[in-house]
Amino acid sequence: MTRNTVFFLLKLCVSIALITFIALNFDLKGSAERLLSIDPGYVGLSVVVFVGLLFNNVFRWRIVMLAINASLDFWKTFRLLYAGIFFNQTLPSSVGGDAVRMYLARREGLSLQGAINGVMLERVATVSGLILLVVVTQPFLLSRIGDNPAKFVFPALAAVALMGIVVVMLLDRFPERFQTWKIVRGIG
């Protein structure tokens, strides 16, 4: 048997075992009843929101890629981002989807530096946006939690994120003695 045949049979056996496990240990009839009772309007709304978020993410990643002169056309970016989202959902952490995006971007002709920097900078933009969103909506939360020391966590995170972004942006302007450090050059 060839190596490909062995891998195929191994994958087939794992798939059969997982499907059997699910069929024996989960109430499939109850799950089907719950799925059929969902309002189709909510399903449609969730699809619209998902597609809107997907296009938003594609535009954000394209903006980052254009800023670092590592451009992919819109549909390639869409395809790679969607593959990354799939692997984010199926692998134990979101790092796997990012690694897949880097790998696929590299296969599409981007330089290794462009592929890594594009995904990492897009991730920084995403996390920064989420922190900003929490800071903006925090006053609504504070009215519910009252005087709790936890109310300072997200403004502190926002300040740290902003300082981190500024430091990363200015790494190439650090004094020459810091430029000899491999970590400074790599992050810069």
Tab-separated table of C-alpha atoms in Angstrom:
chain	number	residue	atom	x	y	z
A	1	MET	CA	0.000	0.000	0.000
A	2	THR	CA	1.156	3.501	-0.759
A	3	ARG	CA	1.521	6.211	1.826
A	4	ASN	CA	-1.489	8.114	0.424
A	5	THR	CA	-3.663	5.018	0.699
A	6	VAL	CA	-2.639	4.504	4.331
A	7	PHE	CA	-3.447	8.148	5.187
A	8	PHE	CA	-6.801	7.896	3.403
A	9	LEU	CA	-7.719	4.707	5.290
A	10	LEU	CA	-6.621	6.271	8.583
A	11	LYS	CA	-8.773	9.357	7.942
A	12	LEU	CA	-11.695	7.141	6.918
A	13	CYS	CA	-11.429	5.093	10.123
A	14	VAL	CA	-11.255	8.215	12.305
A	15	SER	CA	-14.276	9.708	10.517
A	16	ILE	CA	-16.309	6.515	10.928
A	17	ALA	CA	-15.348	6.308	14.605
A	18	LEU	CA	-16.367	9.933	15.253
A	19	ILE	CA	-19.691	9.561	13.409
A	20	THR	CA	-20.420	6.355	15.335
A	21	PHE	CA	-19.548	8.066	18.638
A	22	ILE	CA	-21.902	10.961	17.869
A	23	ALA	CA	-24.713	8.661	16.714
A	24	LEU	CA	-24.508	6.531	19.866
A	25	ASN	CA	-23.979	9.246	22.480
A	26	PHE	CA	-26.145	12.167	21.343
A	27	ASP	CA	-29.883	12.574	21.027
A	28	LEU	CA	-30.017	13.098	17.269
A	29	LYS	CA	-33.836	13.013	17.189
A	30	GLY	CA	-34.065	15.754	19.826
A	31	SER	CA	-31.465	17.812	17.994
A	32	ALA	CA	-33.368	17.442	14.725
A	33	GLU	CA	-36.605	18.531	16.439
A	34	ARG	CA	-34.889	21.633	17.863
A	35	LEU	CA	-33.396	22.487	14.463
A	36	LEU	CA	-36.794	22.156	12.774
A	37	SER	CA	-38.419	24.405	15.389
A	38	ILE	CA	-36.056	27.339	14.687
A	39	ASP	CA	-37.744	30.348	13.098
A	40	PRO	CA	-36.494	30.600	9.471
A	41	GLY	CA	-36.297	34.381	9.839
A	42	TYR	CA	-33.641	34.007	12.532
A	43	VAL	CA	-31.714	31.561	10.374
A	44	GLY	CA	-31.833	34.012	7.471
A	45	LEU	CA	-30.750	36.894	9.704
A	46	SER	CA	-27.822	34.870	11.040
A	47	VAL	CA	-26.716	34.041	7.478
A	48	VAL	CA	-26.874	37.733	6.526
A	49	VAL	CA	-24.845	38.709	9.601
A	50	PHE	CA	-22.288	35.959	8.917
A	51	VAL	CA	-21.844	37.002	5.284
A	52	GLY	CA	-21.600	40.671	6.294
A	53	LEU	CA	-18.900	39.867	8.838
A	54	LEU	CA	-17.054	37.774	6.305
A	55	PHE	CA	-16.968	40.618	3.772
A	56	ASN	CA	-15.951	43.056	6.533
A	57	ASN	CA	-13.040	40.781	7.442
A	58	VAL	CA	-12.002	40.436	3.792
A	59	PHE	CA	-11.942	44.228	3.356
A	60	ARG	CA	-9.974	44.667	6.598
A	61	TRP	CA	-7.373	42.061	5.595
A	62	ARG	CA	-7.084	43.554	2.094
A	63	ILE	CA	-6.484	47.017	3.564
A	64	VAL	CA	-3.721	45.613	5.764
A	65	MET	CA	-2.204	43.687	2.848
A	66	LEU	CA	-2.272	46.743	0.561
A	67	ALA	CA	-0.601	48.817	3.292
A	68	ILE	CA	2.364	46.440	3.383
A	69	ASN	CA	2.504	45.995	-0.413
A	70	ALA	CA	1.457	42.355	-0.269
A	71	SER	CA	-1.657	42.319	-2.389
A	72	LEU	CA	-4.018	39.504	-3.268
A	73	ASP	CA	-7.121	40.033	-5.380
A	74	PHE	CA	-10.479	40.206	-3.614
A	75	TRP	CA	-11.673	36.660	-4.328
A	76	LYS	CA	-8.356	35.050	-3.374
A	77	THR	CA	-8.445	37.008	-0.131
A	78	PHE	CA	-12.043	35.881	0.394
A	79	ARG	CA	-11.158	32.231	-0.253
A	80	LEU	CA	-8.121	32.282	2.055
A	81	LEU	CA	-10.006	34.046	4.834
A	82	TYR	CA	-12.882	31.586	4.597
A	83	ALA	CA	-10.440	28.656	4.779
A	84	GLY	CA	-8.891	30.271	7.862
A	85	ILE	CA	-12.326	30.655	9.466
A	86	PHE	CA	-13.054	26.979	8.796
A	87	PHE	CA	-9.837	25.925	10.511
A	88	ASN	CA	-10.449	28.380	13.382
A	89	GLN	CA	-13.711	26.511	14.016
A	90	THR	CA	-12.323	22.996	13.676
A	91	LEU	CA	-8.928	23.294	15.363
A	92	PRO	CA	-8.555	23.768	19.131
A	93	SER	CA	-7.534	27.437	18.837
A	94	SER	CA	-7.744	30.322	16.406
A	95	VAL	CA	-3.997	30.174	15.813
A	96	GLY	CA	-4.509	27.205	13.489
A	97	GLY	CA	-6.702	29.217	11.133
A	98	ASP	CA	-4.148	32.025	11.077
A	99	ALA	CA	-1.380	29.551	10.277
A	100	VAL	CA	-3.491	28.128	7.449
A	101	ARG	CA	-4.060	31.646	6.078
A	102	MET	CA	-0.308	32.335	6.198
A	103	TYR	CA	0.460	29.054	4.440
A	104	LEU	CA	-2.169	29.571	1.746
A	105	ALA	CA	-1.149	33.215	1.202
A	106	ARG	CA	2.427	32.026	0.733
A	107	ARG	CA	1.228	29.426	-1.786
A	108	GLU	CA	-0.632	32.172	-3.655
A	109	GLY	CA	2.674	33.927	-4.286
A	110	LEU	CA	3.136	36.291	-1.351
A	111	SER	CA	6.515	36.454	0.280
A	112	LEU	CA	6.831	34.677	3.614
A	113	GLN	CA	7.259	38.048	5.293
A	114	GLY	CA	4.164	39.447	3.555
A	115	ALA	CA	2.039	36.428	4.453
A	116	ILE	CA	3.051	36.446	8.125
A	117	ASN	CA	2.913	40.216	8.563
A	118	GLY	CA	-0.428	40.501	6.779
A	119	VAL	CA	-2.130	37.967	9.032
A	120	MET	CA	-0.462	39.238	12.211
A	121	LEU	CA	-1.285	42.889	11.503
A	122	GLU	CA	-4.872	41.984	10.642
A	123	ARG	CA	-5.107	40.114	13.947
A	124	VAL	CA	-3.727	43.153	15.817
A	125	ALA	CA	-6.306	45.368	14.090
A	126	THR	CA	-9.080	42.939	15.042
A	127	VAL	CA	-8.099	42.738	18.710
A	128	SER	CA	-7.630	46.505	18.900
A	129	GLY	CA	-11.072	47.025	17.406
A	130	LEU	CA	-12.612	44.634	19.915
A	131	ILE	CA	-10.920	46.405	22.817
A	132	LEU	CA	-12.132	49.755	21.489
A	133	LEU	CA	-15.653	48.365	21.151
A	134	VAL	CA	-15.604	47.194	24.770
A	135	VAL	CA	-14.291	50.560	25.979
A	136	VAL	CA	-17.021	52.410	24.053
A	137	THR	CA	-19.775	50.152	25.409
A	138	GLN	CA	-18.387	49.937	28.941
A	139	PRO	CA	-20.482	52.832	30.306
A	140	PHE	CA	-23.581	50.699	29.662
A	141	LEU	CA	-21.981	47.868	31.628
A	142	LEU	CA	-20.913	50.122	34.501
A	143	SER	CA	-24.498	51.108	35.160
A	144	ARG	CA	-25.195	47.435	35.864
A	145	ILE	CA	-22.140	46.449	37.921
A	146	GLY	CA	-21.851	49.559	40.080
A	147	ASP	CA	-18.641	50.466	41.854
A	148	ASN	CA	-16.454	47.450	41.101
A	149	PRO	CA	-12.668	47.509	40.603
A	150	ALA	CA	-13.175	45.397	37.447
A	151	LYS	CA	-14.411	48.514	35.652
A	152	PHE	CA	-10.797	49.597	35.133
A	153	VAL	CA	-9.745	46.415	33.320
A	154	PHE	CA	-10.838	47.328	29.791
A	155	PRO	CA	-9.667	50.949	29.826
A	156	ALA	CA	-6.299	49.616	31.035
A	157	LEU	CA	-6.298	47.002	28.252
A	158	ALA	CA	-7.127	49.719	25.723
A	159	ALA	CA	-4.222	51.852	26.956
A	160	VAL	CA	-1.829	48.884	26.825
A	161	ALA	CA	-3.051	47.925	23.323
A	162	LEU	CA	-2.601	51.490	22.106
A	163	MET	CA	0.911	51.670	23.570
A	164	GLY	CA	1.758	48.309	22.011
A	165	ILE	CA	0.571	49.413	18.583
A	166	VAL	CA	2.557	52.648	18.850
A	167	VAL	CA	5.695	50.731	19.875
A	168	VAL	CA	5.313	48.288	16.970
A	169	MET	CA	4.781	51.175	14.556
A	170	LEU	CA	7.948	52.894	15.780
A	171	LEU	CA	10.241	49.858	16.007
A	172	ASP	CA	12.027	50.791	12.800
A	173	ARG	CA	12.859	54.174	14.350
A	174	PHE	CA	14.403	52.749	17.515
A	175	PRO	CA	18.055	53.647	18.156
A	176	GLU	CA	20.633	51.618	16.243
A	177	ARG	CA	21.746	49.615	19.288
A	178	PHE	CA	18.222	48.151	19.615
A	179	GLN	CA	18.065	47.351	15.900
A	180	THR	CA	20.777	44.714	16.381
A	181	TRP	CA	18.413	42.660	18.562
A	182	LYS	CA	16.844	39.905	16.536
A	183	ILE	CA	13.432	40.235	18.225
A	184	VAL	CA	13.230	43.974	17.474
A	185	ARG	CA	14.142	43.386	13.817
A	186	GLY	CA	11.688	40.491	13.539
A	187	ILE	CA	8.728	42.331	15.050
A	188	GLY	CA	9.667	45.539	13.195
